[in-house]
Coordinates of C-alpha atoms in Angstrom, one line a residue:
X13 CA 14.8 5.5 60.6
X14 CA 14.3 2.1 62.1
X15 CA 11.1 1.6 60.1
X16 CA 12.7 2.6 56.9
X17 CA 15.6 0.2 57.4
X18 CA 13.1 -2.6 58.2
X19 CA 11.2 -1.8 55.1
X20 CA 14.3 -1.9 52.9
X21 CA 15.3 -5.3 54.4
X22 CA 11.8 -6.7 53.8
X23 CA 11.9 -5.4 50.2
X24 CA 15.2 -7.1 49.5
X25 CA 13.9 -10.3 51.1
X26 CA 10.9 -10.2 48.8
X27 CA 13.1 -9.7 45.7
X28 CA 15.3 -12.6 46.6
X29 CA 12.3 -14.8 47.2
X30 CA 10.8 -13.9 43.8
X31 CA 14.1 -14.5 42.1
X32 CA 14.5 -17.9 43.8
X33 CA 11.0 -18.9 42.9
X34 CA 11.5 -17.7 39.3
X35 CA 14.8 -19.6 39.0
X36 CA 13.1 -22.7 40.3
X37 CA 10.2 -22.3 37.8
X38 CA 12.6 -21.6 35.0
X39 CA 14.6 -24.7 35.9
X40 CA 11.4 -26.7 36.0
X41 CA 10.3 -25.5 32.6
X42 CA 13.7 -26.2 31.1
X43 CA 13.8 -29.7 32.6
X44 CA 10.2 -30.7 31.8
X45 CA 10.0 -29.4 28.2
X46 CA 12.4 -30.6 25.5
X47 CA 14.3 -27.9 23.6
X48 CA 12.4 -28.7 20.4
X49 CA 9.1 -27.8 22.2
X50 CA 10.5 -24.7 23.8
X51 CA 11.8 -23.6 20.4
X52 CA 8.3 -24.2 19.0
X53 CA 6.8 -21.9 21.7
X54 CA 9.4 -19.2 21.0
X55 CA 8.7 -19.3 17.3
X56 CA 5.3 -17.8 18.0
X57 CA 6.8 -14.6 19.4
X58 CA 7.5 -11.3 17.5
X59 CA 10.9 -9.6 17.4
X60 CA 10.3 -7.4 20.4
X61 CA 9.2 -10.3 22.6
X62 CA 12.1 -12.5 21.5
X63 CA 14.5 -9.7 22.5
X64 CA 12.9 -9.4 25.9
X65 CA 13.0 -13.2 26.4
X66 CA 16.7 -13.1 25.5
X67 CA 17.4 -11.0 28.6
X68 CA 15.7 -13.4 31.1
X69 CA 18.5 -16.0 31.5
X70 CA 21.3 -17.7 29.6
X71 CA 19.1 -20.6 28.7
X72 CA 16.4 -18.4 27.3
X73 CA 18.9 -16.2 25.5
X74 CA 20.1 -19.3 23.6
X75 CA 16.5 -20.2 22.8
X76 CA 15.4 -16.7 21.8
X77 CA 18.3 -16.1 19.5
X78 CA 18.1 -19.4 17.8
X79 CA 18.0 -18.8 14.0
X80 CA 14.9 -20.9 13.6
X81 CA 12.9 -18.2 15.5
X82 CA 14.0 -15.5 13.2
X83 CA 12.4 -16.6 9.9
X84 CA 10.3 -13.4 9.5
X85 CA 11.6 -10.0 10.6
X86 CA 10.1 -6.6 10.2
X87 CA 12.2 -3.8 11.6
X88 CA 9.9 -1.0 10.5
X89 CA 7.9 -1.0 13.8
X90 CA 10.8 -2.1 15.9
X91 CA 13.8 0.0 15.1
X92 CA 13.5 2.1 11.9
X93 CA 16.9 3.7 11.7
X94 CA 19.0 0.6 11.9
X95 CA 22.6 0.7 10.5
X96 CA 24.7 -1.9 8.7
X97 CA 26.1 -3.7 11.7
X98 CA 22.5 -4.6 12.8
X99 CA 21.8 -6.2 9.5
X100 CA 25.1 -8.1 9.6
X101 CA 24.3 -9.5 13.0
X102 CA 20.9 -10.5 11.9
X103 CA 22.4 -12.2 8.8
X104 CA 24.9 -14.2 11.0
X105 CA 22.2 -15.1 13.5
X106 CA 19.5 -16.2 11.0
X107 CA 21.5 -17.6 8.2
X108 CA 19.6 -20.0 6.0
X109 CA 16.5 -19.9 8.3
X110 CA 15.5 -16.4 7.3
X111 CA 12.6 -16.3 4.8
X112 CA 11.2 -12.8 5.1
X113 CA 12.9 -9.5 6.0
X114 CA 11.5 -5.9 5.9
X115 CA 13.9 -3.0 6.1
X116 CA 11.4 -0.5 4.9
X117 CA 12.5 3.0 5.6
X118 CA 16.0 2.0 6.9
X119 CA 17.9 4.7 5.0
X120 CA 21.2 4.0 6.6
X121 CA 21.5 0.5 5.1
X122 CA 23.9 0.3 2.2
X123 CA 25.1 -2.2 -0.4
X124 CA 28.0 -3.6 1.8
X125 CA 25.6 -5.0 4.5
X126 CA 23.2 -6.3 1.9
X127 CA 26.0 -8.2 0.2
X128 CA 26.8 -10.1 3.4
X129 CA 23.1 -10.6 3.9
X130 CA 22.7 -12.2 0.5
X131 CA 25.6 -14.5 1.1
X132 CA 24.4 -15.8 4.5
X133 CA 20.6 -15.7 4.1
X134 CA 20.5 -17.5 0.8
X135 CA 16.9 -18.9 1.4
X136 CA 15.2 -15.5 1.6
X137 CA 12.0 -15.3 -0.3
X138 CA 10.5 -11.9 0.6
X139 CA 12.7 -8.8 0.9
X140 CA 11.4 -5.2 1.4
X141 CA 13.9 -2.5 0.8
X142 CA 11.3 0.3 0.2
X143 CA 12.8 3.8 0.9
X144 CA 16.3 2.3 1.5
X145 CA 17.8 5.1 -0.7
X146 CA 21.4 4.0 -0.3
X147 CA 20.7 0.6 -1.9
X148 CA 22.1 0.3 -5.5
X149 CA 22.7 -2.3 -8.2
X150 CA 25.3 -4.1 -6.1
X151 CA 22.6 -5.4 -3.8
X152 CA 20.6 -6.9 -6.6
X153 CA 23.7 -8.4 -8.1
X154 CA 24.5 -10.1 -4.8
X155 CA 20.9 -11.3 -4.5
X156 CA 21.0 -12.7 -8.0
X157 CA 24.2 -14.6 -7.2
X158 CA 23.2 -16.1 -3.8
X159 CA 19.4 -16.0 -3.5
X160 CA 17.7 -18.1 -6.2
X161 CA 14.5 -18.6 -4.1
X162 CA 13.7 -14.9 -4.0
X163 CA 10.0 -14.4 -4.8
X164 CA 9.2 -10.9 -3.7
X165 CA 11.3 -7.8 -3.7
X166 CA 10.3 -4.2 -3.0
X167 CA 12.7 -1.6 -4.3
X168 CA 10.3 1.3 -4.2
X169 CA 12.1 4.7 -4.0
X170 CA 15.5 3.1 -4.3
X171 CA 16.6 5.9 -6.6
X172 CA 20.1 4.4 -7.3
X173 CA 18.6 1.3 -8.9
X174 CA 19.2 1.0 -12.7
X175 CA 18.5 -1.4 -15.5
X176 CA 21.5 -3.4 -14.2
X177 CA 19.5 -4.5 -11.2
X178 CA 16.6 -5.8 -13.3
X179 CA 19.1 -7.7 -15.5
X180 CA 20.7 -9.3 -12.4
X181 CA 17.3 -10.3 -11.0
X182 CA 16.4 -11.8 -14.4
X183 CA 19.6 -13.9 -14.4
X184 CA 19.5 -15.2 -10.8
X185 CA 16.0 -15.1 -9.5
X186 CA 13.7 -17.0 -11.9
X187 CA 11.1 -17.6 -9.1
X188 CA 10.4 -13.9 -8.8
X189 CA 6.6 -13.2 -8.6
X190 CA 6.3 -9.7 -7.1
X191 CA 8.4 -6.7 -8.0
X192 CA 8.1 -3.0 -6.9
X193 CA 10.3 -0.5 -8.6
X194 CA 8.1 2.6 -8.0
X195 CA 9.9 5.9 -8.4
X196 CA 13.1 4.2 -9.6
X197 CA 13.2 6.7 -12.5
X198 CA 16.5 5.5 -14.0
X199 CA 14.8 2.3 -15.1
X200 CA 14.2 2.1 -18.9
X201 CA 12.6 -0.4 -21.2
X202 CA 15.9 -2.3 -21.6
X203 CA 15.8 -3.3 -17.9
X204 CA 12.1 -4.3 -18.0
X205 CA 12.6 -6.4 -21.2
X206 CA 15.5 -8.3 -19.6
X207 CA 13.4 -8.9 -16.5
X208 CA 10.5 -10.2 -18.5
X209 CA 12.7 -12.8 -20.3
X210 CA 14.1 -14.2 -17.1
X211 CA 11.1 -14.0 -14.7
X212 CA 8.1 -15.5 -16.5
X213 CA 6.3 -16.2 -13.1
X214 CA 5.9 -12.5 -12.4
X215 CA 2.4 -11.8 -11.0
X216 CA 2.8 -8.3 -9.7
X217 CA 4.6 -5.4 -11.4
X218 CA 4.6 -2.0 -9.7
X219 CA 6.4 0.8 -11.6
X220 CA 4.7 4.1 -10.5
X221 CA 6.8 7.1 -11.5
X222 CA 9.1 5.2 -13.9
X223 CA 8.6 7.9 -16.5
X224 CA 11.0 6.4 -19.1
X225 CA 9.0 3.2 -19.6
X226 CA 7.1 3.0 -22.9
X227 CA 5.0 0.7 -24.9
X228 CA 8.0 -1.5 -25.8
X229 CA 8.6 -2.3 -22.2
X230 CA 5.0 -3.2 -21.4
X231 CA 4.6 -5.2 -24.6
X232 CA 7.5 -7.5 -23.8
X233 CA 6.4 -7.8 -20.2
X234 CA 2.9 -8.8 -21.3
X235 CA 4.2 -11.4 -23.8
X236 CA 6.6 -13.1 -21.4
X237 CA 4.6 -12.8 -18.1
X238 CA 1.1 -13.9 -18.9
X239 CA 0.4 -14.6 -15.2
X240 CA 0.4 -10.9 -14.3
X241 CA -2.5 -10.0 -11.9
X242 CA -1.4 -6.7 -10.5
X243 CA 0.1 -3.9 -12.7
X244 CA 0.6 -0.3 -11.6
X245 CA 1.7 2.2 -14.4
X246 CA 0.9 5.4 -12.4
X247 CA 2.6 8.3 -14.1
X248 CA 4.1 6.4 -17.0
X249 CA 2.9 9.0 -19.4
X250 CA 4.6 7.5 -22.5
X251 CA 2.3 4.5 -22.4
X252 CA -0.4 4.4 -25.1
X253 CA -3.4 2.2 -26.0
X254 CA -1.0 -0.2 -27.7
X255 CA 0.6 -1.2 -24.3
X256 CA -2.8 -1.7 -22.6
X257 CA -4.0 -3.7 -25.6
X258 CA -1.0 -6.1 -25.1
X259 CA -1.7 -6.4 -21.4
X260 CA -5.3 -7.2 -21.9
X261 CA -4.6 -9.6 -24.8
X262 CA -2.0 -11.7 -22.9
X263 CA -2.9 -11.3 -19.2
X264 CA -6.5 -12.3 -18.7
X265 CA -6.0 -12.7 -15.0
X266 CA -5.5 -9.0 -14.3
X267 CA -7.5 -8.0 -11.3
X268 CA -5.7 -4.7 -10.3
X269 CA -4.7 -2.1 -12.9
X270 CA -3.6 1.4 -12.3
X271 CA -3.3 3.7 -15.3
X272 CA -3.6 7.0 -13.5
X273 CA -1.6 9.8 -15.1
X274 CA -1.3 7.9 -18.5
X275 CA -2.7 10.9 -20.3
X276 CA -2.3 9.4 -23.9
X277 CA -4.9 6.7 -23.3
X278 CA -8.3 6.7 -25.0
X279 CA -11.5 4.7 -24.9
X280 CA -9.8 2.0 -26.9
X281 CA -8.0 0.9 -23.7
X282 CA -11.2 0.6 -21.7
X283 CA -12.9 -1.3 -24.6
X284 CA -10.1 -3.9 -24.9
X285 CA -10.0 -4.4 -21.1
X286 CA -13.8 -5.0 -21.2
X287 CA -13.3 -7.6 -23.9
X288 CA -10.4 -9.5 -22.3
X289 CA -10.1 -8.8 -18.6
X290 CA -13.3 -9.9 -16.9
X291 CA -11.6 -10.5 -13.5
X292 CA -10.8 -6.8 -13.0
X293 CA -11.7 -5.7 -9.4
X294 CA -9.7 -2.5 -9.1
X295 CA -9.3 0.1 -11.8
X296 CA -7.5 3.4 -11.2
X297 CA -7.5 5.9 -14.2
X298 CA -7.3 9.3 -12.5
X299 CA -6.2 12.0 -14.9
X300 CA -7.0 10.0 -18.0
X301 CA -8.8 12.9 -19.5
X302 CA -9.6 11.4 -22.9
X303 CA -11.9 8.6 -21.5
X304 CA -15.6 9.1 -22.2
X305 CA -18.9 7.5 -21.4
X306 CA -18.4 5.1 -24.3
X307 CA -15.4 3.4 -22.7
X308 CA -16.9 3.0 -19.3
X309 CA -20.2 1.7 -20.8
X310 CA -18.2 -1.1 -22.4
X311 CA -16.4 -1.8 -19.1
X312 CA -19.5 -1.9 -17.0
X313 CA -21.2 -4.4 -19.3
X314 CA -18.3 -7.0 -19.0
X315 CA -16.4 -6.4 -15.8
X316 CA -19.0 -7.2 -13.2
X317 CA -16.5 -7.9 -10.5
X318 CA -15.3 -4.3 -10.2
X319 CA -15.1 -3.1 -6.6
X320 CA -12.9 0.0 -6.6
X321 CA -12.7 2.7 -9.3
X322 CA -10.8 5.9 -9.3
X323 CA -12.1 8.2 -12.1
X324 CA -10.8 11.5 -10.7
X325 CA -10.3 14.1 -13.4
X326 CA -11.9 12.0 -16.1
X327 CA -13.4 15.3 -17.1
X328 CA -15.5 14.0 -20.1
X329 CA -17.7 11.5 -18.3
X330 CA -21.3 12.4 -17.6
X331 CA -24.2 10.9 -15.7
X332 CA -24.4 8.2 -18.3
X333 CA -21.2 6.6 -16.9
X334 CA -22.8 6.4 -13.4
X335 CA -26.0 4.9 -14.8
X336 CA -24.0 2.1 -16.5
X337 CA -21.6 1.5 -13.5
X338 CA -24.6 1.4 -11.1
X339 CA -26.4 -1.3 -13.2
X340 CA -23.4 -3.3 -14.4
X341 CA -21.1 -3.4 -11.3
X342 CA -23.1 -4.7 -8.4
X343 CA -20.0 -5.2 -6.2
X344 CA -18.8 -1.6 -6.4
X345 CA -17.5 -0.4 -3.0
X346 CA -15.3 2.6 -3.6
X347 CA -15.8 5.2 -6.3
X348 CA -14.0 8.5 -6.8
X349 CA -15.5 11.1 -9.1
X350 CA -13.6 14.1 -7.9
X351 CA -13.2 16.8 -10.5
X352 CA -15.7 15.1 -12.8
X353 CA -17.4 18.4 -13.4
X354 CA -20.2 17.2 -15.7
X355 CA -21.7 14.9 -13.0
X356 CA -25.1 16.1 -11.7
X357 CA -27.7 15.1 -9.2
X358 CA -29.3 12.8 -11.8
X359 CA -26.2 10.7 -12.0
X360 CA -26.0 10.3 -8.3
X361 CA -29.7 9.4 -8.3
X362 CA -29.0 6.5 -10.6
X363 CA -26.1 5.4 -8.4
X364 CA -28.2 5.6 -5.3
X365 CA -30.9 3.4 -6.8
X366 CA -28.4 0.8 -8.2
X367 CA -27.9 -2.7 -6.9
X368 CA -24.4 -1.8 -5.5
X369 CA -25.7 1.1 -3.5
X370 CA -27.7 -0.5 -0.7
X371 CA -25.3 -3.4 0.1
X372 CA -21.7 -2.5 -1.0
X373 CA -21.0 1.2 -1.6
X374 CA -18.8 2.4 1.3
X375 CA -16.8 5.3 -0.1
X376 CA -17.9 8.0 -2.5
X377 CA -15.6 11.0 -3.4
X378 CA -17.2 14.0 -5.1
X379 CA -14.7 16.7 -4.5
X380 CA -15.0 19.6 -7.0
X381 CA -18.2 18.5 -8.6
X382 CA -19.8 21.9 -9.0
X383 CA -23.2 20.7 -10.2
X384 CA -23.9 18.5 -7.2
X385 CA -26.6 19.8 -4.8
X386 CA -28.3 18.6 -1.6
X387 CA -30.6 16.5 -3.8
X388 CA -27.6 14.1 -4.4
X389 CA -27.2 13.6 -0.6
X390 CA -30.9 12.8 -0.4
X391 CA -30.5 10.2 -3.1
X392 CA -27.8 8.4 -1.0
X393 CA -29.8 7.7 2.1
X394 CA -30.5 4.2 0.9
X395 CA -26.7 3.4 0.9
X396 CA -26.8 1.8 4.3
X397 CA -23.1 0.9 4.3
X398 CA -21.8 4.2 3.1
X399 CA -19.0 5.1 5.5
X400 CA -17.4 8.2 4.0
X401 CA -18.2 10.9 1.5
X402 CA -15.9 13.6 0.2
X403 CA -17.6 16.9 -0.7
X404 CA -14.7 19.5 -0.8
X405 CA -15.5 22.5 -3.0
X406 CA -19.0 21.3 -3.9
X407 CA -20.4 24.8 -3.6
X408 CA -24.1 23.9 -3.9
X409 CA -23.9 21.5 -0.9
X410 CA -25.2 23.1 2.3
X411 CA -25.0 22.3 6.0
X412 CA -28.7 21.5 6.0
X413 CA -28.2 18.8 3.3
X414 CA -25.3 17.2 5.3
X415 CA -27.3 17.2 8.5
X416 CA -30.2 15.5 6.7
X417 CA -27.8 12.8 5.4
X418 CA -26.3 12.2 8.8
X419 CA -29.8 11.9 10.3
X420 CA -30.3 8.9 8.1
X421 CA -26.7 7.6 8.2
X422 CA -25.5 8.5 11.7
X423 CA -22.1 6.8 11.4
X424 CA -21.0 8.3 8.1
X425 CA -17.9 10.5 7.8
X426 CA -18.5 13.7 5.8
X427 CA -15.5 15.7 4.6
X428 CA -16.6 19.1 3.4
X429 CA -15.3 22.6 3.3
X430 CA -17.4 25.8 3.4
X431 CA -15.6 29.0 2.5
X432 CA -16.1 31.9 4.9
X433 CA -18.6 34.4 4.0
X434 CA -17.4 37.4 2.0
X435 CA -17.4 40.5 4.2
X436 CA -19.7 43.3 3.1
X437 CA -18.1 46.3 1.3
X438 CA -17.0 49.1 3.6
X439 CA -19.4 52.0 3.9
X440 CA -18.2 55.2 2.4
X441 CA -16.1 56.1 -0.6
X442 CA -12.7 56.2 0.9
X443 CA -10.3 53.3 0.4
X444 CA -8.9 51.6 3.5
X445 CA -5.2 52.5 4.1
X446 CA -4.2 49.0 5.3
X447 CA -5.0 45.6 3.9
X448 CA -6.6 43.5 6.7
X449 CA -4.8 40.4 5.7
X450 CA -1.2 41.4 5.4
X451 CA -1.0 45.0 6.7
X452 CA 0.6 46.4 3.5
X453 CA 0.0 50.0 2.5

């Protein structure tokens, strides 16, 4: 008992000593370094570290919560399910210092809190509201009224957003350069046309899943926003070759273009891109089932900077496309040919021997290519930087072929599926009474 008591006393003495030393050190730091320098040090900390420092002492609390330290805030990794009062407190604390705020996935945030945010944080330049599903037009109207410096806004999956939001941004945010309205399916060409007239500096426009957008919207966008570099039209199935023609004709700086799911497009789109957009580095055209070797041949001849291509379900292309891409696109890193059922070992051979193969090719997707055999894997052993290959439902690929590939490329990830062997038929003429799978008579 006596030993325990002595131990507790000693422990308390140690704690008091540490506290005394710490307070002396803290006083020394606060006396020796001017507030401006301390603030500079605190400005290098992230949100979590600032919150921890705020609990050290009264002096550090003032320093940590100074608005100048809260210019960039990302709550996604810190506290996802924040509610309105948190945003209101941040708005009051940061005020005009705040430049960047990410509330991605904070589904409890609504227009009321964002209105106060817009009023107090009028210098915000980058705002991420992706998946904030309670955000509506009132937020964009408040941003338009109070935040003229806004350059980037992500409204992806904010389903309540309508054309009124784009009209508001057009009126009050002329510096806008990046906009994401993916899956805001109430947006029509009227909203995009208004946006294009008021935001001529736009460089990135993401509208995946905006199924009401048509050629008229893209035409006006291309005419008024010639600086566009990134355009994503995934699933905009009303878009035709006319829209792509306008983009290519007016936006020569395009380097990322997604047309996946735009099923009305033909080779005419690829040909005009080849003629006008020589800076293309990423092209995604999955599901564009009317594209043929002719279009990709034109593209490969002119767009030598291509690095990433998604040709999944371009069902008409053959080995000819691979031959031209291999020779014409030496920087090619990632290529998806899934469900391109006319591709054979010969096409993969041309790709494996191409300039891009040895140095740059890192990902190759060949899911559901039924004519591919182990010979294709043998033709890829010279692709020294190949990191991943997809082979799901390639029924002519065997374990032996994969083992041979791995022996040459030991670090490669191979994703494949082999269906279990079909059990032999039951001996005898009588039918089994029960199904083995579901035990049904």
